[in-house]
Structures are given as structure tokens and as C-alpha cells.
PDB file of C-alpha atoms in Angstrom:
ATOM      1  CA  MET H   1      -0.254 -19.585  22.021  1.00  0.00           C
ATOM      2  CA  LYS H   2      -2.556 -20.407  19.126  1.00  0.00           C
ATOM      3  CA  THR H   3      -2.725 -19.961  15.371  1.00  0.00           C
ATOM      4  CA  ILE H   4      -5.543 -17.889  13.911  1.00  0.00           C
ATOM      5  CA  ARG H   5      -6.431 -16.264  10.600  1.00  0.00           C
ATOM      6  CA  VAL H   6      -5.188 -12.688  10.807  1.00  0.00           C
ATOM      7  CA  TRP H   7      -4.803 -11.559   7.194  1.00  0.00           C
ATOM      8  CA  ASP H   8      -7.839 -12.131   5.000  1.00  0.00           C
ATOM      9  CA  LEU H   9      -7.269 -13.134   1.383  1.00  0.00           C
ATOM     10  CA  PRO H  10      -8.173  -9.707  -0.100  1.00  0.00           C
ATOM     11  CA  THR H  11      -5.611  -7.999   2.138  1.00  0.00           C
ATOM     12  CA  ARG H  12      -2.937 -10.513   1.163  1.00  0.00           C
ATOM     13  CA  VAL H  13      -3.716 -10.195  -2.549  1.00  0.00           C
ATOM     14  CA  PHE H  14      -3.588  -6.404  -2.220  1.00  0.00           C
ATOM     15  CA  HIS H  15      -0.183  -6.568  -0.526  1.00  0.00           C
ATOM     16  CA  TRP H  16       1.537  -8.790  -3.083  1.00  0.00           C
ATOM     17  CA  ALA H  17      -0.180  -7.185  -6.075  1.00  0.00           C
ATOM     18  CA  LEU H  18       1.083  -3.808  -4.893  1.00  0.00           C
ATOM     19  CA  VAL H  19       4.628  -5.197  -4.626  1.00  0.00           C
ATOM     20  CA  VAL H  20       4.504  -6.345  -8.264  1.00  0.00           C
ATOM     21  CA  ILE H  21       2.871  -3.141  -9.506  1.00  0.00           C
ATOM     22  CA  ILE H  22       5.286  -0.785  -7.741  1.00  0.00           C
ATOM     23  CA  ALA H  23       8.229  -2.785  -9.091  1.00  0.00           C
ATOM     24  CA  GLY H  24       6.742  -2.661 -12.580  1.00  0.00           C
ATOM     25  CA  ALA H  25       6.148   1.085 -12.366  1.00  0.00           C
ATOM     26  CA  PHE H  26       9.737   1.820 -11.378  1.00  0.00           C
ATOM     27  CA  ILE H  27      11.224  -0.513 -13.990  1.00  0.00           C
ATOM     28  CA  THR H  28       9.166   0.929 -16.840  1.00  0.00           C
ATOM     29  CA  GLN H  29       9.979   4.465 -15.720  1.00  0.00           C
ATOM     30  CA  TYR H  30      13.688   3.821 -16.121  1.00  0.00           C
ATOM     31  CA  LEU H  31      13.231   1.982 -19.420  1.00  0.00           C
ATOM     32  CA  GLY H  32      11.380   4.960 -20.877  1.00  0.00           C
ATOM     33  CA  GLY H  33      10.224   5.066 -24.507  1.00  0.00           C
ATOM     34  CA  THR H  34       7.285   2.813 -25.301  1.00  0.00           C
ATOM     35  CA  ALA H  35       7.579   1.288 -21.824  1.00  0.00           C
ATOM     36  CA  MET H  36       5.988   4.486 -20.505  1.00  0.00           C
ATOM     37  CA  ASP H  37       2.630   3.188 -21.697  1.00  0.00           C
ATOM     38  CA  TRP H  38       3.051   0.375 -19.195  1.00  0.00           C
ATOM     39  CA  HIS H  39       4.286   2.833 -16.579  1.00  0.00           C
ATOM     40  CA  PHE H  40       0.934   4.598 -16.798  1.00  0.00           C
ATOM     41  CA  ARG H  41      -0.930   1.294 -16.626  1.00  0.00           C
ATOM     42  CA  PHE H  42       0.973   0.301 -13.507  1.00  0.00           C
ATOM     43  CA  GLY H  43       0.151   3.721 -12.054  1.00  0.00           C
ATOM     44  CA  TYR H  44      -3.560   3.271 -12.712  1.00  0.00           C
ATOM     45  CA  ALA H  45      -3.432  -0.173 -11.108  1.00  0.00           C
ATOM     46  CA  ALA H  46      -1.624   1.226  -8.044  1.00  0.00           C
ATOM     47  CA  LEU H  47      -4.235   3.964  -7.695  1.00  0.00           C
ATOM     48  CA  ALA H  48      -7.092   1.465  -7.879  1.00  0.00           C
ATOM     49  CA  LEU H  49      -5.403  -0.805  -5.329  1.00  0.00           C
ATOM     50  CA  VAL H  50      -4.773   1.996  -2.846  1.00  0.00           C
ATOM     51  CA  LEU H  51      -8.350   3.265  -3.162  1.00  0.00           C
ATOM     52  CA  PHE H  52      -9.514  -0.280  -2.480  1.00  0.00           C
ATOM     53  CA  ARG H  53      -7.241  -0.583   0.566  1.00  0.00           C
ATOM     54  CA  VAL H  54      -8.479   2.709   2.007  1.00  0.00           C
ATOM     55  CA  ALA H  55     -12.076   1.530   1.683  1.00  0.00           C
ATOM     56  CA  TRP H  56     -11.136  -1.936   2.998  1.00  0.00           C
ATOM     57  CA  GLY H  57      -9.507  -0.246   5.966  1.00  0.00           C
ATOM     58  CA  LEU H  58     -12.925   1.116   6.863  1.00  0.00           C
ATOM     59  CA  ILE H  59     -15.206  -1.844   6.147  1.00  0.00           C
ATOM     60  CA  GLY H  60     -12.907  -4.878   5.918  1.00  0.00           C
ATOM     61  CA  PRO H  61     -12.285  -7.648   8.488  1.00  0.00           C
ATOM     62  CA  ARG H  62     -10.898  -7.067  11.959  1.00  0.00           C
ATOM     63  CA  TYR H  63      -7.153  -6.758  11.356  1.00  0.00           C
ATOM     64  CA  ALA H  64      -7.466  -5.015   7.983  1.00  0.00           C
ATOM     65  CA  ARG H  65      -9.291  -2.069   9.539  1.00  0.00           C
ATOM     66  CA  PHE H  66      -7.389   1.097  10.369  1.00  0.00           C
ATOM     67  CA  ALA H  67      -9.077   1.129  13.762  1.00  0.00           C
ATOM     68  CA  SER H  68      -7.252  -2.083  14.680  1.00  0.00           C
ATOM     69  CA  PHE H  69      -3.720  -0.778  14.121  1.00  0.00           C
ATOM     70  CA  LEU H  70      -3.621   3.022  14.100  1.00  0.00           C
ATOM     71  CA  ARG H  71      -2.431   4.133  17.521  1.00  0.00           C
ATOM     72  CA  SER H  72      -1.826   7.418  19.309  1.00  0.00           C
ATOM     73  CA  PRO H  73       1.643   9.034  19.224  1.00  0.00           C
ATOM     74  CA  ALA H  74       2.074   8.150  22.906  1.00  0.00           C
ATOM     75  CA  THR H  75       1.444   4.455  22.192  1.00  0.00           C
ATOM     76  CA  ILE H  76       3.906   4.484  19.293  1.00  0.00           C
ATOM     77  CA  VAL H  77       6.588   6.114  21.463  1.00  0.00           C
ATOM     78  CA  ALA H  78       5.944   3.571  24.215  1.00  0.00           C
ATOM     79  CA  TYR H  79       6.317   0.758  21.682  1.00  0.00           C
ATOM     80  CA  LEU H  80       9.624   2.169  20.445  1.00  0.00           C
ATOM     81  CA  ARG H  81      10.860   2.308  24.039  1.00  0.00           C
ATOM     82  CA  GLY H  82       9.811  -1.289  24.644  1.00  0.00           C
ATOM     83  CA  ARG H  83       7.066  -0.350  27.064  1.00  0.00           C
ATOM     84  CA  ALA H  84       4.146  -1.661  25.006  1.00  0.00           C
ATOM     85  CA  GLY H  85       4.776  -5.280  25.883  1.00  0.00           C
ATOM     86  CA  GLY H  86       3.119  -8.342  24.464  1.00  0.00           C
ATOM     87  CA  GLN H  87       2.663  -9.591  20.955  1.00  0.00           C
ATOM     88  CA  HIS H  88       0.463  -7.585  18.622  1.00  0.00           C
ATOM     89  CA  SER H  89      -1.944  -9.466  16.378  1.00  0.00           C
ATOM     90  CA  GLY H  90      -1.749  -7.962  12.911  1.00  0.00           C
ATOM     91  CA  HIS H  91       0.225  -4.742  12.669  1.00  0.00           C
ATOM     92  CA  ASN H  92       2.081  -3.423  15.701  1.00  0.00           C
ATOM     93  CA  PRO H  93       1.820   0.340  16.473  1.00  0.00           C
ATOM     94  CA  LEU H  94       4.856   1.242  14.360  1.00  0.00           C
ATOM     95  CA  GLY H  95       3.789  -1.070  11.548  1.00  0.00           C
ATOM     96  CA  GLY H  96       0.379   0.560  11.477  1.00  0.00           C
ATOM     97  CA  LEU H  97       2.004   3.960  11.070  1.00  0.00           C
ATOM     98  CA  SER H  98       4.129   2.658   8.200  1.00  0.00           C
ATOM     99  CA  VAL H  99       1.036   1.281   6.446  1.00  0.00           C
ATOM    100  CA  LEU H 100      -0.645   4.673   6.654  1.00  0.00           C
ATOM    101  CA  ALA H 101       2.486   6.427   5.368  1.00  0.00           C
ATOM    102  CA  MET H 102       2.880   4.004   2.467  1.00  0.00           C
ATOM    103  CA  LEU H 103      -0.743   4.333   1.402  1.00  0.00           C
ATOM    104  CA  ALA H 104      -0.597   8.125   1.596  1.00  0.00           C
ATOM    105  CA  VAL H 105       2.622   8.417  -0.422  1.00  0.00           C
ATOM    106  CA  ILE H 106       1.531   5.924  -3.092  1.00  0.00           C
ATOM    107  CA  LEU H 107      -1.815   7.707  -3.366  1.00  0.00           C
ATOM    108  CA  LEU H 108       0.031  10.990  -3.858  1.00  0.00           C
ATOM    109  CA  GLN H 109       2.416   9.387  -6.365  1.00  0.00           C
ATOM    110  CA  ALA H 110      -0.300   7.741  -8.439  1.00  0.00           C
ATOM    111  CA  GLY H 111      -2.625  10.724  -8.167  1.00  0.00           C
ATOM    112  CA  SER H 112       0.038  13.203  -9.231  1.00  0.00           C
ATOM    113  CA  GLY H 113       0.867  10.975 -12.212  1.00  0.00           C
ATOM    114  CA  LEU H 114      -2.538  11.803 -13.654  1.00  0.00           C
ATOM    115  CA  PHE H 115      -1.382  15.409 -14.175  1.00  0.00           C
ATOM    116  CA  THR H 116       2.230  14.877 -15.280  1.00  0.00           C
ATOM    117  CA  ASN H 117       3.988  15.406 -18.600  1.00  0.00           C
ATOM    118  CA  ASP H 118       7.466  14.566 -19.862  1.00  0.00           C
ATOM    119  CA  ASP H 119       7.759  17.363 -22.458  1.00  0.00           C
ATOM    120  CA  ILE H 120       8.137  14.701 -25.154  1.00  0.00           C
ATOM    121  CA  ALA H 121       5.300  12.296 -25.849  1.00  0.00           C
ATOM    122  CA  SER H 122       3.681  11.246 -22.591  1.00  0.00           C
ATOM    123  CA  GLU H 123       1.291  13.029 -20.292  1.00  0.00           C
ATOM    124  CA  GLY H 124      -1.252  12.037 -17.677  1.00  0.00           C
ATOM    125  CA  PRO H 125      -4.913  11.819 -18.672  1.00  0.00           C
ATOM    126  CA  LEU H 126      -5.799  14.883 -16.586  1.00  0.00           C
ATOM    127  CA  ALA H 127      -2.809  17.049 -17.543  1.00  0.00           C
ATOM    128  CA  HIS H 128      -4.993  19.017 -19.938  1.00  0.00           C
ATOM    129  CA  LEU H 129      -7.077  20.245 -17.006  1.00  0.00           C
ATOM    130  CA  ILE H 130      -4.234  22.356 -15.568  1.00  0.00           C
ATOM    131  CA  ASP H 131      -1.775  24.791 -17.131  1.00  0.00           C
ATOM    132  CA  LYS H 132       1.652  23.686 -18.305  1.00  0.00           C
ATOM    133  CA  ASP H 133       3.607  25.339 -15.478  1.00  0.00           C
ATOM    134  CA  LEU H 134       1.550  23.581 -12.825  1.00  0.00           C
ATOM    135  CA  SER H 135       1.845  20.283 -14.706  1.00  0.00           C
ATOM    136  CA  ASP H 136       5.635  20.743 -14.756  1.00  0.00           C
ATOM    137  CA  GLN H 137       5.662  21.289 -10.992  1.00  0.00           C
ATOM    138  CA  VAL H 138       3.528  18.211 -10.416  1.00  0.00           C
ATOM    139  CA  SER H 139       5.833  16.235 -12.724  1.00  0.00           C
ATOM    140  CA  TRP H 140       8.842  17.307 -10.655  1.00  0.00           C
ATOM    141  CA  LEU H 141       7.050  16.279  -7.444  1.00  0.00           C
ATOM    142  CA  HIS H 142       6.148  12.932  -9.015  1.00  0.00           C
ATOM    143  CA  ALA H 143       9.643  12.168 -10.291  1.00  0.00           C
ATOM    144  CA  GLN H 144      11.881  13.725  -7.654  1.00  0.00           C
ATOM    145  CA  VAL H 145      10.027  13.721  -4.338  1.00  0.00           C
ATOM    146  CA  THR H 146       7.295  11.139  -3.856  1.00  0.00           C
ATOM    147  CA  SER H 147       9.159   8.455  -5.818  1.00  0.00           C
ATOM    148  CA  LYS H 148      12.127   8.807  -3.456  1.00  0.00           C
ATOM    149  CA  LEU H 149       9.811   8.718  -0.459  1.00  0.00           C
ATOM    150  CA  ILE H 150       8.497   5.386  -1.711  1.00  0.00           C
ATOM    151  CA  TYR H 151      12.062   4.092  -2.015  1.00  0.00           C
ATOM    152  CA  GLY H 152      12.695   5.141   1.576  1.00  0.00           C
ATOM    153  CA  LEU H 153       9.501   3.578   2.928  1.00  0.00           C
ATOM    154  CA  ILE H 154      10.198   0.318   1.100  1.00  0.00           C
ATOM    155  CA  GLY H 155      13.701   0.266   2.587  1.00  0.00           C
ATOM    156  CA  LEU H 156      12.340   0.831   6.094  1.00  0.00           C
ATOM    157  CA  HIS H 157       9.733  -1.875   5.545  1.00  0.00           C
ATOM    158  CA  LEU H 158      12.366  -4.416   4.519  1.00  0.00           C
ATOM    159  CA  LEU H 159      14.597  -3.392   7.417  1.00  0.00           C
ATOM    160  CA  ALA H 160      11.726  -3.891   9.857  1.00  0.00           C
ATOM    161  CA  ILE H 161      11.104  -7.388   8.471  1.00  0.00           C
ATOM    162  CA  VAL H 162      14.760  -8.310   8.971  1.00  0.00           C
ATOM    163  CA  LEU H 163      14.965  -6.817  12.481  1.00  0.00           C
ATOM    164  CA  HIS H 164      11.825  -8.625  13.599  1.00  0.00           C
ATOM    165  CA  ARG H 165      13.262 -11.865  12.268  1.00  0.00           C
ATOM    166  CA  VAL H 166      16.691 -11.414  13.843  1.00  0.00           C
ATOM    167  CA  LEU H 167      15.901  -9.657  17.124  1.00  0.00           C
ATOM    168  CA  LYS H 168      12.395 -10.860  17.949  1.00  0.00           C
ATOM    169  CA  LYS H 169      12.461 -14.197  16.107  1.00  0.00           C
ATOM    170  CA  ARG H 170       9.168 -13.244  14.506  1.00  0.00           C
ATOM    171  CA  ASP H 171       8.354 -14.053  10.893  1.00  0.00           C
ATOM    172  CA  LEU H 172       6.311 -11.277   9.267  1.00  0.00           C
ATOM    173  CA  VAL H 173       6.404 -12.645   5.724  1.00  0.00           C
ATOM    174  CA  THR H 174       4.810 -16.079   6.072  1.00  0.00           C
ATOM    175  CA  PRO H 175       1.585 -14.774   7.706  1.00  0.00           C
ATOM    176  CA  MET H 176       1.139 -12.400   4.760  1.00  0.00           C
ATOM    177  CA  ILE H 177       1.311 -15.449   2.480  1.00  0.00           C
ATOM    178  CA  THR H 178      -0.783 -17.959   4.436  1.00  0.00           C
ATOM    179  CA  GLY H 179      -2.947 -15.500   6.361  1.00  0.00           C
ATOM    180  CA  ASP H 180      -2.308 -17.302   9.654  1.00  0.00           C
ATOM    181  CA  GLN H 181      -0.316 -16.007  12.605  1.00  0.00           C
ATOM    182  CA  VAL H 182       0.653 -17.416  15.989  1.00  0.00           C
ATOM    183  CA  VAL H 183      -0.822 -15.155  18.673  1.00  0.00           C
ATOM    184  CA  GLU H 184      -1.093 -14.997  22.429  1.00  0.00           C
ATOM    185  CA  GLY H 185      -4.150 -14.907  24.626  1.00  0.00           C
ATOM    186  CA  ASP H 186      -7.728 -14.683  23.408  1.00  0.00           C
ATOM    187  CA  ALA H 187      -7.206 -12.866  20.095  1.00  0.00           C
ATOM    188  CA  LEU H 188     -10.074 -13.497  17.686  1.00  0.00           C
ATOM    189  CA  PRO H 189      -9.622 -14.567  14.046  1.00  0.00           C
ATOM    190  CA  ALA H 190     -10.433 -12.324  11.120  1.00  0.00           C
ATOM    191  CA  ASN H 191     -13.463 -13.083   8.990  1.00  0.00           C
ATOM    192  CA  ASP H 192     -12.105 -14.534   5.743  1.00  0.00           C
ATOM    193  CA  SER H 193     -15.293 -16.139   4.502  1.00  0.00           C
ATOM    194  CA  ALA H 194     -16.583 -16.372   0.938  1.00  0.00           C
ATOM    195  CA  PRO H 195     -18.994 -13.413   1.411  1.00  0.00           C
ATOM    196  CA  VAL H 196     -16.102 -11.242   2.621  1.00  0.00           C
ATOM    197  CA  ARG H 197     -13.995 -12.191  -0.385  1.00  0.00           C
ATOM    198  CA  THR H 198     -16.928 -11.536  -2.725  1.00  0.00           C
ATOM    199  CA  ALA H 199     -17.470  -8.106  -1.175  1.00  0.00           C
ATOM    200  CA  ALA H 200     -13.784  -7.321  -1.677  1.00  0.00           C
ATOM    201  CA  LEU H 201     -13.990  -8.377  -5.344  1.00  0.00           C
ATOM    202  CA  VAL H 202     -16.989  -6.094  -5.897  1.00  0.00           C
ATOM    203  CA  LEU H 203     -15.244  -3.214  -4.134  1.00  0.00           C
ATOM    204  CA  MET H 204     -12.042  -3.722  -6.143  1.00  0.00           C
ATOM    205  CA  SER H 205     -14.078  -3.778  -9.363  1.00  0.00           C
ATOM    206  CA  VAL H 206     -15.722  -0.482  -8.452  1.00  0.00           C
ATOM    207  CA  CYS H 207     -12.331   1.106  -7.719  1.00  0.00           C
ATOM    208  CA  ALA H 208     -10.880  -0.233 -10.971  1.00  0.00           C
ATOM    209  CA  MET H 209     -13.810   1.066 -13.012  1.00  0.00           C
ATOM    210  CA  GLY H 210     -13.512   4.450 -11.351  1.00  0.00           C
ATOM    211  CA  VAL H 211      -9.818   4.718 -12.186  1.00  0.00           C
ATOM    212  CA  TYR H 212     -10.477   3.467 -15.720  1.00  0.00           C
ATOM    213  CA  GLY H 213     -13.022   6.245 -16.147  1.00  0.00           C
ATOM    214  CA  VAL H 214     -10.525   8.862 -14.977  1.00  0.00           C
ATOM    215  CA  ALA H 215      -7.781   7.427 -17.212  1.00  0.00           C
ATOM    216  CA  HIS H 216     -10.037   7.796 -20.230  1.00  0.00           C
ATOM    217  CA  TRP H 217     -11.372  11.250 -19.321  1.00  0.00           C
TER     218      TRP H 217
END
């Protein structure tokens, strides 16, 4: 057993920033009124973060890459049946699937928000590009479908954290704070150097500027 850097700083910042932003988006949605301005801002931030994470999943360090944790259906089934023994550095097969699902649903939620309207005073920056009936349908999807899917995925995520802690005696939260994880065998550490962090900052800036441009179309 040894302790290595598994989660690079950009991945950890993305994770906790998304937690805050999703919470802010849901709170401001229920407050309504002038808080909807902040709801849209949280939505833009979520979209920029998810776009960053998708790109980081392709070019980021070892354990942040999709290739390191996306597994075949057969492997996921074997893991659920307890046949994929050993400790997994980073995300396990089921955790990798949940990451993909969360990113996809949040991308759909934030993307659909660009085309929504509330029939009162608020509408997404791209709502004018589609007709009112389609905007109403997208608004229903945004408010009634994808938002509830996010609730469900968050619940499953929290349940998984608790079950790992209780049944497997494995702490999933601390490594996402410190970046370090106790692993078995000859697992290699992730590259969390200054150049990697600088590259992530540049990439995040590009994603943020892109979303800002769309928001002010």
C-alpha cells in the first residue's frame, strides 16, 4: 500500500466548484424573482465547467481522463457482482459511469437553459433563435425532467459515498480534497505539476469566454 497523487488540483477545483454552482442554481430557481438573474449566472458557470471537464477528460492527467475510468458494460456488471476484485485507483467502473451520466445531464440542463423562457420576465440568451412553442417544450424539459435527473444522480452519488465508507471502509471524500489516495500495487501518480495547472487555467478561461460569448449573443 502506498499514497500517491490521484486527483490533480484542476479536477478537485472543478468538483467542488460544481457542487457550489449546482446548489446555487437550485436555490435561486426556487427563490424566483430577481434571483433568476443569478440562476442564469450559475447556469452559465455550470456550462463552462462541464465543457472544461469534457476537454480535461481528453487531455488531462492520468486519472482525470475518460480512458482511465470508462469501462465496458461487462466490466461494470462484473464489478457490481463483486468479480472485479482489487482496489481501483481513481474512479471504479461504476463511479466512472456515474461521472459520465452527471456530466451529460448537467450539460443538457445548462444547454437547454439557454433556450428557456418563463412566460414572465426571464428567458435564455438563445431563446429568440427558436419559436415560442419549442422554447416552451425546452423549458418544460429543463424544469421537469433534467433537473429531477440531477437530483437523482446527486442522491446516488451521496449514497455511494456512504456505502463505500460503511461497507468497504473507504473514504472517497478526503482524496477529492487533498488529491492523495492510498492505493495498492504499482499504480502511478497523476501529473499535478505547475504546467498542468497552468494548462487547466488556460482551458477553463477559453471555456468561460466561449460561454460568455453565447450568453451575450
